[in-house]
Short mmCIF file of C-alpha atoms in Angstrom, two decimals:
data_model
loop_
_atom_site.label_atom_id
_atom_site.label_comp_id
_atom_site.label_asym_id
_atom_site.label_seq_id
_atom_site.Cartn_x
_atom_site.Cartn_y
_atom_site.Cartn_z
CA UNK A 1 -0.79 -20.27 25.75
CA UNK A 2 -1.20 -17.37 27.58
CA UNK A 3 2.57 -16.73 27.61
CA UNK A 4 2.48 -16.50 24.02
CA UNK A 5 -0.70 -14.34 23.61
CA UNK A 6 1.27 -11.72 25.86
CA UNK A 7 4.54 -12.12 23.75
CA UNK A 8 2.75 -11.74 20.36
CA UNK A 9 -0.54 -9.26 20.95
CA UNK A 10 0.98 -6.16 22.35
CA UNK A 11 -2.32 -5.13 23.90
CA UNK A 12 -3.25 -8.43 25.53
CA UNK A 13 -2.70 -7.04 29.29
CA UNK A 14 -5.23 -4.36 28.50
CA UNK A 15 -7.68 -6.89 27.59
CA UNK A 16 -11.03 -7.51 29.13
CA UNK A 17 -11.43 -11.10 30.75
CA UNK A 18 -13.62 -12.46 28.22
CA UNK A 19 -11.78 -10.87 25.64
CA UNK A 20 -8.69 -12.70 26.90
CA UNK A 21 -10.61 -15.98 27.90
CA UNK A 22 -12.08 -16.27 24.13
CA UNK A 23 -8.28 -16.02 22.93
CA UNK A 24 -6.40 -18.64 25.28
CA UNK A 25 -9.69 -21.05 24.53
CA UNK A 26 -9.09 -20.42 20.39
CA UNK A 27 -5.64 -20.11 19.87
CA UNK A 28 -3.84 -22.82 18.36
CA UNK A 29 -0.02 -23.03 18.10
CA UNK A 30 1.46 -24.39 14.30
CA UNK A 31 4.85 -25.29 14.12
CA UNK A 32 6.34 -25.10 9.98
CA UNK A 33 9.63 -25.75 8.59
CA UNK A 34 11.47 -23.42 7.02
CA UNK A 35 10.68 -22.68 3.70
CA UNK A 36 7.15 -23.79 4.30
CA UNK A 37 4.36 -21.61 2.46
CA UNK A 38 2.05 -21.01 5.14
CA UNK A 39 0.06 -18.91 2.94
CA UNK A 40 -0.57 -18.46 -0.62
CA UNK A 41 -2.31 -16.02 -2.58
CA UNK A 42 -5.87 -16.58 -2.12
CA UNK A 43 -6.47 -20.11 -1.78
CA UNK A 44 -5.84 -19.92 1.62
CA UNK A 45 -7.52 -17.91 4.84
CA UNK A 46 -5.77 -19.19 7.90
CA UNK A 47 -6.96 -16.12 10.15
CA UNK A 48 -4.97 -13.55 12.29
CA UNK A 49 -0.99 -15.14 12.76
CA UNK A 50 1.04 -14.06 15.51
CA UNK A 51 4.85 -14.76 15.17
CA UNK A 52 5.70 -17.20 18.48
CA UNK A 53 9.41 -17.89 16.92
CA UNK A 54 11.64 -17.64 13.28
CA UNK A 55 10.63 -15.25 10.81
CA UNK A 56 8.59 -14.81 8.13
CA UNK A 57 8.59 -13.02 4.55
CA UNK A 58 5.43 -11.48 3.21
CA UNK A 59 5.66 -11.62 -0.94
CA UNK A 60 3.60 -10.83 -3.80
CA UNK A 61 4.63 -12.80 -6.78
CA UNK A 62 3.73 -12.01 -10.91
CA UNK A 63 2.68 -14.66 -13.27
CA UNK A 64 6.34 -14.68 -14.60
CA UNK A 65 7.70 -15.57 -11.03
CA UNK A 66 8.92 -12.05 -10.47
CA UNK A 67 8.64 -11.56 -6.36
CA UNK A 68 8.87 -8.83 -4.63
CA UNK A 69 8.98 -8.66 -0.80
CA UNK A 70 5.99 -6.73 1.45
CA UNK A 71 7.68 -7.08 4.78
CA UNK A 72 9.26 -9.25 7.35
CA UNK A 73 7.68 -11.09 10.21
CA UNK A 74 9.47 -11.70 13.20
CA UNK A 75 9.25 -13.12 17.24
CA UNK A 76 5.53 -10.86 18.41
CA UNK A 77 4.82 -9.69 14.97
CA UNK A 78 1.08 -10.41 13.48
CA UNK A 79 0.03 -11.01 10.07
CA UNK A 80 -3.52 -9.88 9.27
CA UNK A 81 -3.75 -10.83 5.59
CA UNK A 82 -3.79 -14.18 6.11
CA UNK A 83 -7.37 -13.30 6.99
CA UNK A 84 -7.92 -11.43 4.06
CA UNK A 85 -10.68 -13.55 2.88
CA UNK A 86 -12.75 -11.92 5.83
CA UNK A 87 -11.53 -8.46 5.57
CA UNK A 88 -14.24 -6.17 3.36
CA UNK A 89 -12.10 -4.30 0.35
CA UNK A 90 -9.00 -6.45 0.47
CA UNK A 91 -8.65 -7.15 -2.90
CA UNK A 92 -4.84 -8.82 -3.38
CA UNK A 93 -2.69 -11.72 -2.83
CA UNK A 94 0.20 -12.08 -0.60
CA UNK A 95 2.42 -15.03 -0.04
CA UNK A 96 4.08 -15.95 3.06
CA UNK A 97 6.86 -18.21 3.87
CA UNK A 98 8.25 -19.09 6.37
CA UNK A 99 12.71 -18.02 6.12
CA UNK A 100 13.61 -20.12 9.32
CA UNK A 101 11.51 -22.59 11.38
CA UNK A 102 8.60 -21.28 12.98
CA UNK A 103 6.23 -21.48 15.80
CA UNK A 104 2.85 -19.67 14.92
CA UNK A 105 0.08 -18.49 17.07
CA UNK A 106 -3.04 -18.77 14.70
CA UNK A 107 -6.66 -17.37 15.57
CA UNK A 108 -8.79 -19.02 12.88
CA UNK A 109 -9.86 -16.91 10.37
CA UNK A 110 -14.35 -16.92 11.61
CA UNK A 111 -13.12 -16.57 15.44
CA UNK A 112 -11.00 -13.83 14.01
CA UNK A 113 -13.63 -12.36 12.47
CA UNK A 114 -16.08 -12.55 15.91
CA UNK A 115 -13.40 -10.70 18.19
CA UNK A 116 -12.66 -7.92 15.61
CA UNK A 117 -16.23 -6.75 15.28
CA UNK A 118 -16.65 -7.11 18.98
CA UNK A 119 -13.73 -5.64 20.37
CA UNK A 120 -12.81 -2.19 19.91
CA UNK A 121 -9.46 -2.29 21.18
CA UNK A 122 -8.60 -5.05 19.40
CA UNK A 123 -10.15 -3.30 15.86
CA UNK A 124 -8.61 -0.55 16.94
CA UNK A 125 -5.15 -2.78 17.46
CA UNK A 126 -5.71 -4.42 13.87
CA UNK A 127 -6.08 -0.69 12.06
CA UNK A 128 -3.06 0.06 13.68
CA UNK A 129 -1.25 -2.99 12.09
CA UNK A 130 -2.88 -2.09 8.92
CA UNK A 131 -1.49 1.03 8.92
CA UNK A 132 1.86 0.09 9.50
CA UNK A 133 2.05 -2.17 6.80
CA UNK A 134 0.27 0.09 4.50
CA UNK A 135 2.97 2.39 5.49
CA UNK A 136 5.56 -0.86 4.91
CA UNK A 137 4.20 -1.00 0.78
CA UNK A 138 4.18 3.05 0.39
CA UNK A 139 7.80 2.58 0.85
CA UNK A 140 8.59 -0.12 -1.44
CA UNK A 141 5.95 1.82 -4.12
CA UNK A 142 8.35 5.15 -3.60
CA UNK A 143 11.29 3.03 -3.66
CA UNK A 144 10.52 1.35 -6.82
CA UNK A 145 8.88 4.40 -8.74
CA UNK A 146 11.01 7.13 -7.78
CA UNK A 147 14.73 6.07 -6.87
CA UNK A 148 17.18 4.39 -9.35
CA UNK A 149 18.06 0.78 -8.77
CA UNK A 150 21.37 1.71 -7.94
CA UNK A 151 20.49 3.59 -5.28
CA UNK A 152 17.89 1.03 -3.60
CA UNK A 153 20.60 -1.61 -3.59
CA UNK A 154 23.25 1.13 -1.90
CA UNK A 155 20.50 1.38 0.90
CA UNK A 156 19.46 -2.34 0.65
CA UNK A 157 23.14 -3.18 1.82
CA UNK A 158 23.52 -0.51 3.82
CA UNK A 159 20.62 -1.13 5.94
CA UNK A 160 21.96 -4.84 6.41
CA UNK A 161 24.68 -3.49 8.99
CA UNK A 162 26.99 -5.41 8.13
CA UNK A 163 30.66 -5.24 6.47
CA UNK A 164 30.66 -9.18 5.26
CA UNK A 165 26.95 -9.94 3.57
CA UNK A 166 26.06 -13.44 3.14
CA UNK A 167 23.83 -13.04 0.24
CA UNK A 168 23.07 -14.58 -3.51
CA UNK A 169 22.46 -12.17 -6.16
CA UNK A 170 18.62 -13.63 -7.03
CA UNK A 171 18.35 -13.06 -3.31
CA UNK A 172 18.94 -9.53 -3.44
CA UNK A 173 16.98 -8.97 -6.65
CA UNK A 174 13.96 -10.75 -5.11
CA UNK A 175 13.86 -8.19 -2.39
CA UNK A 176 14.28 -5.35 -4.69
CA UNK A 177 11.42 -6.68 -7.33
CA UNK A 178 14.31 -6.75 -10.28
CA UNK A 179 16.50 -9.49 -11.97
CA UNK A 180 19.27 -11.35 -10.72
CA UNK A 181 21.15 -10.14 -13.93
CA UNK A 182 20.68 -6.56 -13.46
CA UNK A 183 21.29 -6.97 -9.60
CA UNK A 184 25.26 -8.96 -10.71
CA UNK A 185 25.67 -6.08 -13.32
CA UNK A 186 25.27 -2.99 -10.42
CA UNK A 187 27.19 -5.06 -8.09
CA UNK A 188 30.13 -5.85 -10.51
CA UNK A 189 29.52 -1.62 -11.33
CA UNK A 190 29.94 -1.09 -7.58
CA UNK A 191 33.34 -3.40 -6.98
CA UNK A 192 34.97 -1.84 -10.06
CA UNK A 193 34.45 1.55 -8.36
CA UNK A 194 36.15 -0.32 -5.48
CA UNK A 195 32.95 0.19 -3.21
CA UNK A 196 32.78 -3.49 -2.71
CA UNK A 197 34.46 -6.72 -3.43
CA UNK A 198 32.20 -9.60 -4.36
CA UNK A 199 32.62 -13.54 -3.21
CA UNK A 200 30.88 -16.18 -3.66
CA UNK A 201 27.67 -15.66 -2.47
CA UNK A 202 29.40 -12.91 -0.14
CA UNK A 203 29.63 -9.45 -0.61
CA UNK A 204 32.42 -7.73 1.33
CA UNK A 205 31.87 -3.73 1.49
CA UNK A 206 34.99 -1.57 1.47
CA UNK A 207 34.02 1.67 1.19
CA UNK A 208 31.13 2.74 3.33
CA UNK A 209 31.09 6.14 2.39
CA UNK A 210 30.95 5.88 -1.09
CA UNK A 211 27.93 3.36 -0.35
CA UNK A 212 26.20 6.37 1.63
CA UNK A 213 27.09 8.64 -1.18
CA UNK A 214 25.43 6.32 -3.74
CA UNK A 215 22.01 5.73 -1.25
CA UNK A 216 21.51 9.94 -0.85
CA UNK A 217 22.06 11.26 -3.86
CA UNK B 1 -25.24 19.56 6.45
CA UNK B 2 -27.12 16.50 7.90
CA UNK B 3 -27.88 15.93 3.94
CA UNK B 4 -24.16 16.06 3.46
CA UNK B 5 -23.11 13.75 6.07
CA UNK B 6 -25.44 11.23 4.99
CA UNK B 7 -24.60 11.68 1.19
CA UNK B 8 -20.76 11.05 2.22
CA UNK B 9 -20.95 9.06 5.31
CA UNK B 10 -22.18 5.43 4.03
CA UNK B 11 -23.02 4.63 7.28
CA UNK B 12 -23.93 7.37 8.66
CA UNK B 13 -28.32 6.21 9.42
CA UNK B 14 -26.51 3.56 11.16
CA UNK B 15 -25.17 5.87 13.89
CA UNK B 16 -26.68 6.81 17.52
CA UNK B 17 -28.21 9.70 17.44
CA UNK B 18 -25.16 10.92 19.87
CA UNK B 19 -22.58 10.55 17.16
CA UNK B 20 -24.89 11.95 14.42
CA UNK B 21 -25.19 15.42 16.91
CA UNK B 22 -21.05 15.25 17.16
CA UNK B 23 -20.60 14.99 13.21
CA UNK B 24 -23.22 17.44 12.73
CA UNK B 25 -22.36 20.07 15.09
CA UNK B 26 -18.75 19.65 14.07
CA UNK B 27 -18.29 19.41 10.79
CA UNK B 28 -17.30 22.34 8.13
CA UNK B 29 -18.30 22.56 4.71
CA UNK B 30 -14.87 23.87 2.19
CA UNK B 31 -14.70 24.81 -1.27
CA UNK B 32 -11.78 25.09 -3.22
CA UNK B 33 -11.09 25.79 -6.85
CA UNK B 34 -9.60 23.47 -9.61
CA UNK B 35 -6.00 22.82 -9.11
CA UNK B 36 -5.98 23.68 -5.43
CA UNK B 37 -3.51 21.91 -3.17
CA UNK B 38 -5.85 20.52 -0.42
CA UNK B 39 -3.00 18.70 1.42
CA UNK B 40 0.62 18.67 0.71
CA UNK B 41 2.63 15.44 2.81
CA UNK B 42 3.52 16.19 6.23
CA UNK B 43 2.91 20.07 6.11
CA UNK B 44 -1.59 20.18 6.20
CA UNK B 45 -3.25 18.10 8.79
CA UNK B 46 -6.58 18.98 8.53
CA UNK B 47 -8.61 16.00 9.23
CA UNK B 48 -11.30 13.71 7.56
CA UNK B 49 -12.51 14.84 4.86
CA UNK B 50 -15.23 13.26 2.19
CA UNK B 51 -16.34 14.42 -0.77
CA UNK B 52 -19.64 16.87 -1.71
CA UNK B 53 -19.37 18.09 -4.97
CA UNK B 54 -16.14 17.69 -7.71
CA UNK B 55 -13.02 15.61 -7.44
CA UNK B 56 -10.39 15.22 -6.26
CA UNK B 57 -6.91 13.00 -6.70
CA UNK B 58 -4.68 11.61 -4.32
CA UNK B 59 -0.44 11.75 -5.34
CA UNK B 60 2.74 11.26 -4.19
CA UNK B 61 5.60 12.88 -5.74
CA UNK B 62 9.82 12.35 -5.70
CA UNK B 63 11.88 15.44 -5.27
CA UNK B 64 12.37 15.58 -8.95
CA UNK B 65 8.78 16.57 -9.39
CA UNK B 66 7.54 12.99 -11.00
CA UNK B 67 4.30 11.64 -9.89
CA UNK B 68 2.39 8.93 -8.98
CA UNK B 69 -1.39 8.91 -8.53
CA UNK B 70 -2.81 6.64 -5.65
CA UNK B 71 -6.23 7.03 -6.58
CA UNK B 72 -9.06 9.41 -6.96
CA UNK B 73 -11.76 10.53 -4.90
CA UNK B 74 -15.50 11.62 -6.32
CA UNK B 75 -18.67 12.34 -4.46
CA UNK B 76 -19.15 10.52 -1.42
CA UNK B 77 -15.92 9.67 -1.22
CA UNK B 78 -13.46 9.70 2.06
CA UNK B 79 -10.35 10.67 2.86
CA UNK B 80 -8.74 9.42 5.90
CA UNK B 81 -4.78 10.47 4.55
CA UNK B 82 -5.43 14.23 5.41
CA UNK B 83 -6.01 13.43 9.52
CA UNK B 84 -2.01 11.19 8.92
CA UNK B 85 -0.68 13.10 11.96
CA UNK B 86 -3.52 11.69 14.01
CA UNK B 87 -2.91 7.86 12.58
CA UNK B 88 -0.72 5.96 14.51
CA UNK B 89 2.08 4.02 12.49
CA UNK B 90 1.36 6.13 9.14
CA UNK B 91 4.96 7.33 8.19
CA UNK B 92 3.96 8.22 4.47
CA UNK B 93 2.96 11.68 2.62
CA UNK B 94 0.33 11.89 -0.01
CA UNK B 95 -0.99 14.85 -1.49
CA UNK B 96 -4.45 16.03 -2.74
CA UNK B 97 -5.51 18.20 -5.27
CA UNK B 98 -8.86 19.35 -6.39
CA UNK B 99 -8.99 17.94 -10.36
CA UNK B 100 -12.23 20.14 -10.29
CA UNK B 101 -13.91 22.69 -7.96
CA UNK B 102 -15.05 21.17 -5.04
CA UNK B 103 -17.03 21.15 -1.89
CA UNK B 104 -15.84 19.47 0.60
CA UNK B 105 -16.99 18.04 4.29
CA UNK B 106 -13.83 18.26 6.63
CA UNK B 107 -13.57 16.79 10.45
CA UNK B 108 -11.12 18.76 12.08
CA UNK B 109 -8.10 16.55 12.80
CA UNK B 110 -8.68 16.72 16.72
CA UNK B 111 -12.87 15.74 16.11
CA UNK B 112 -11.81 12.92 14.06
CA UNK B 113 -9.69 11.54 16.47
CA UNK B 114 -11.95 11.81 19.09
CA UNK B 115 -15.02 9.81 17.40
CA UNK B 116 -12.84 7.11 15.46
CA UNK B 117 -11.47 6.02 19.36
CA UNK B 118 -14.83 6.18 20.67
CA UNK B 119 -17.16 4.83 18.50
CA UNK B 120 -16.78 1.02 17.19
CA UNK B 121 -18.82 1.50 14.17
CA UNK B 122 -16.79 4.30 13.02
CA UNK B 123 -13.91 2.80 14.03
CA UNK B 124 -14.58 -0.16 11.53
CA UNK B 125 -15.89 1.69 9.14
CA UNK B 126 -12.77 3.58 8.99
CA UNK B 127 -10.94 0.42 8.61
CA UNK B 128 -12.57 -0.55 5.76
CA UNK B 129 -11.88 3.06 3.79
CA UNK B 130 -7.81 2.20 5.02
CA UNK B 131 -7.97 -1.27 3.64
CA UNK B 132 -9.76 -0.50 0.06
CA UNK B 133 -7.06 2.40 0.07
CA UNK B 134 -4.44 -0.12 0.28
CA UNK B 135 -5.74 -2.34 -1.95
CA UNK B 136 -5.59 0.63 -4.63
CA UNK B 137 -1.86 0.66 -4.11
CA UNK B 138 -1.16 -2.67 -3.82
CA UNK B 139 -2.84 -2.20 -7.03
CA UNK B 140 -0.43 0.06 -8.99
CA UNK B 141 2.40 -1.46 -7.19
CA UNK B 142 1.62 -4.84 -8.62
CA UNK B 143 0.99 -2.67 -12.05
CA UNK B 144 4.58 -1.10 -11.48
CA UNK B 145 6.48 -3.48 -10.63
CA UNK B 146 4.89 -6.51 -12.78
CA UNK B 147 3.29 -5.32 -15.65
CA UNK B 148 5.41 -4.17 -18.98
CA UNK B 149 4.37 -0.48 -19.69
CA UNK B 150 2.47 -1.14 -22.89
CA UNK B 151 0.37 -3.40 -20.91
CA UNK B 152 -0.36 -0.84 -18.43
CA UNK B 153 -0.73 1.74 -20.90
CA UNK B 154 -3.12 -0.41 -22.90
CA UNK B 155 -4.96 -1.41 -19.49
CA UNK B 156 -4.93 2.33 -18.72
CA UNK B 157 -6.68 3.79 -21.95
CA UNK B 158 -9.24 1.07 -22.25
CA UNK B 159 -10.43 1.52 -18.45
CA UNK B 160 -11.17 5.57 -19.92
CA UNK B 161 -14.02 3.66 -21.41
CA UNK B 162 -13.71 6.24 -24.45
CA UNK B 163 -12.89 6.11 -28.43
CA UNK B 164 -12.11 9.52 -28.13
CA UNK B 165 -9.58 10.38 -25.34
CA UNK B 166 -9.03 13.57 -24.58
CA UNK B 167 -5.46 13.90 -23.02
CA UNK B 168 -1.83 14.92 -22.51
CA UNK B 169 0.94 13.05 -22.81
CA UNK B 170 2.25 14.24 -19.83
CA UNK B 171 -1.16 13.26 -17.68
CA UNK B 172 -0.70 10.31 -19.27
CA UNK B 173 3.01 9.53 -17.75
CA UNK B 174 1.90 11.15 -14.15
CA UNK B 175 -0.81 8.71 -13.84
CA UNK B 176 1.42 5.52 -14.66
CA UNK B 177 4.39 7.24 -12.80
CA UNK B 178 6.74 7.21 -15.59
CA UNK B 179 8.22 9.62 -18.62
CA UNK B 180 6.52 12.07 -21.29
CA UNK B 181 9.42 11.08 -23.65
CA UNK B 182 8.36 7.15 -22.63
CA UNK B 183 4.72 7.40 -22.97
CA UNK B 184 4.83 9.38 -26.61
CA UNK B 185 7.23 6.70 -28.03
CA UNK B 186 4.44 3.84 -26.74
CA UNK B 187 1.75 5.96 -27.88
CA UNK B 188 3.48 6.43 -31.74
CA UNK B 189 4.28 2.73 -31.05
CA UNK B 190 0.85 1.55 -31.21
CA UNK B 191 -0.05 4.29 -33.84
CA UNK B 192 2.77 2.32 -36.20
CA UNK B 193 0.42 -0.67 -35.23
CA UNK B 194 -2.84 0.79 -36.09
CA UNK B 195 -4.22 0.47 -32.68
CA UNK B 196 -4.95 4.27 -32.14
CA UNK B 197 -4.33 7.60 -34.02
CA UNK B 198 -2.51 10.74 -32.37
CA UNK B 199 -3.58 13.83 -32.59
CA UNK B 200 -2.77 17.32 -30.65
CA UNK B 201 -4.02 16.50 -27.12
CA UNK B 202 -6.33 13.44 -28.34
CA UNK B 203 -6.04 10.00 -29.00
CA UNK B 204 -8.52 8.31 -31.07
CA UNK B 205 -8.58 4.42 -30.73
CA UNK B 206 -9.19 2.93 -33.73
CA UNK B 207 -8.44 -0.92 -33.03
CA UNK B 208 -9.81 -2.18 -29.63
CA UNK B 209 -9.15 -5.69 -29.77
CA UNK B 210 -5.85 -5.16 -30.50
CA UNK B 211 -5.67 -2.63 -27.23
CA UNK B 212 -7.31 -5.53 -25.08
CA UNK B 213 -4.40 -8.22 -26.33
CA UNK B 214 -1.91 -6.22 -25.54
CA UNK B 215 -4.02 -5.34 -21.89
CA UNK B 216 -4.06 -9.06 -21.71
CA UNK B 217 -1.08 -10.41 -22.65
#
């Protein structure tokens, strides 16, 4: 356990003894499929999750089933909203799935609840997450009120690295909060300009530059 | 100013009588004048700042000059945004601008830092301001990215509270982040409807139930 605490709390080795003692004695390990909804909305409050192994997508979802992705969890990342029902002024929802198998380090949400209020460094550990994920949803907000879709889906691929994407359209307009119709219509746009040439579920990028153009203008 | 800090501060009776003496002895009283810039992104970092007297409203904005607000800060408000280059993990600009004359408390940037890593109560209470923050944008992102316009429009003039709305277009568009052009068509829209009536800089709502469907819908 203690091996995992180090892996997935960045701070643990500046710890106090009891602080580290009342973690190894109330840490349990969950182990979900993938595709498993380890949390949803707010009929669950699990407590503080720390990402052991796999990956994780955070989501918010509409009515409609319109989703749009938060941010990705991977190996020593922590999820604090899953511990939202104990957080004063969190007032929204997020999903969370799990995108591969997973193992999960999970403080329960009331022994969660003790440490932070007794533990600077770890409150202090916890804002900083907070803030980074704060920063995570200014992004998406900027991305989706100021830039065209065109040019969020130039940097979407772009920022995959990668010349041969592996990808279905609803997956790419589930990331990007739009419709898998709009998302085929600006990707059929981009291969007539010979920018890319689409597959079956693969997207092929031949012209990087033009890409680049597209994501600065 | 120990009336001030205890008007903004919410917790501030709470404190030891050591970190009352640090916010007194180091805090600065401002005033600025309608329409001043108080912070622009990355270029001000003055430090914590809450709310005396006025109001003030907190913006991000694209290179082609369109805006979003965040939210809006009245008396006895805080705002942590304006110490950013003392936040670890915050890689987003806001700005803030005094919607009427204010006075304001600041915390030099340097102060601030100092007290929030010493003191756990601050510390936490600071966490709470970032997380009702975020909940505000989760808030309009949600709004953005899930809610038709009308709807938000609807949702936006019935939380005004007024029959008799005094307003721009423009403001109007700034505050849901979208077009002048976009807003007047919804606007004449719902005039067509016989929901509200237009007139220069006022709108006069004439059919509230129909306003709360469309809110609801």
């Amino acid at each position: 356990m203690e091996k995992i605490l180090k892996k997935s709390i960045r701070i643990y080795n500046t710890l106090s003894k009891d602080e580290k003692k009342f973690l190894i004695e109330n840490s349990k390990i969950l182990c979900f499929k993938k595709g498993h909804l380890v949390h949803k909305g707010d009929e669950t409050c699990l407590g503080l999750i720390a990402v052991n192994k796999g990956s994780l997508k955070a989501f918010i979802s509409s009515d409609s089933g319109k989703q749009i992705t938060l941010y990705k969890l991977y190996e020593g990342d922590i999820c604090l909203f899953t511990a939202a029902c104990k957080m004063k002024n969190i007032h929204f929802d997020i999903n969370l799935i799990c995108e591969e198998d997973c193992e999960i380090l999970l403080l329960p949400v009331d022994l969660y609840e003790e440490i932070f209020k007794n533990s600077k460094k770890i409150s202090n550990y916890i804002n900083e997450i907070v803030m980074a994920r704060f920063s995570d949803v200014m992004w998406i907000l900027e991305q989706t009120v100021f830039h065209s879709l065109d040019k969020r889906l130039a940097n979407y691929l772009l920022n995959l690295n990668k010349k041969d994407i592996e990808i279905t359209h609803q997956k790419i307009a589930d990331e990007l909060g739009s419709a898998r119709e709009v998302i085929s219509r600006l990707l059929k746009h981009f291969e007539n300009d010979n920018i890319l040439k689409l597959n079956r579920n693969k997207i092929t990028i031949i012209n990087n530059n033009a890409l680049l153009e597209i994501a600065e203008k």
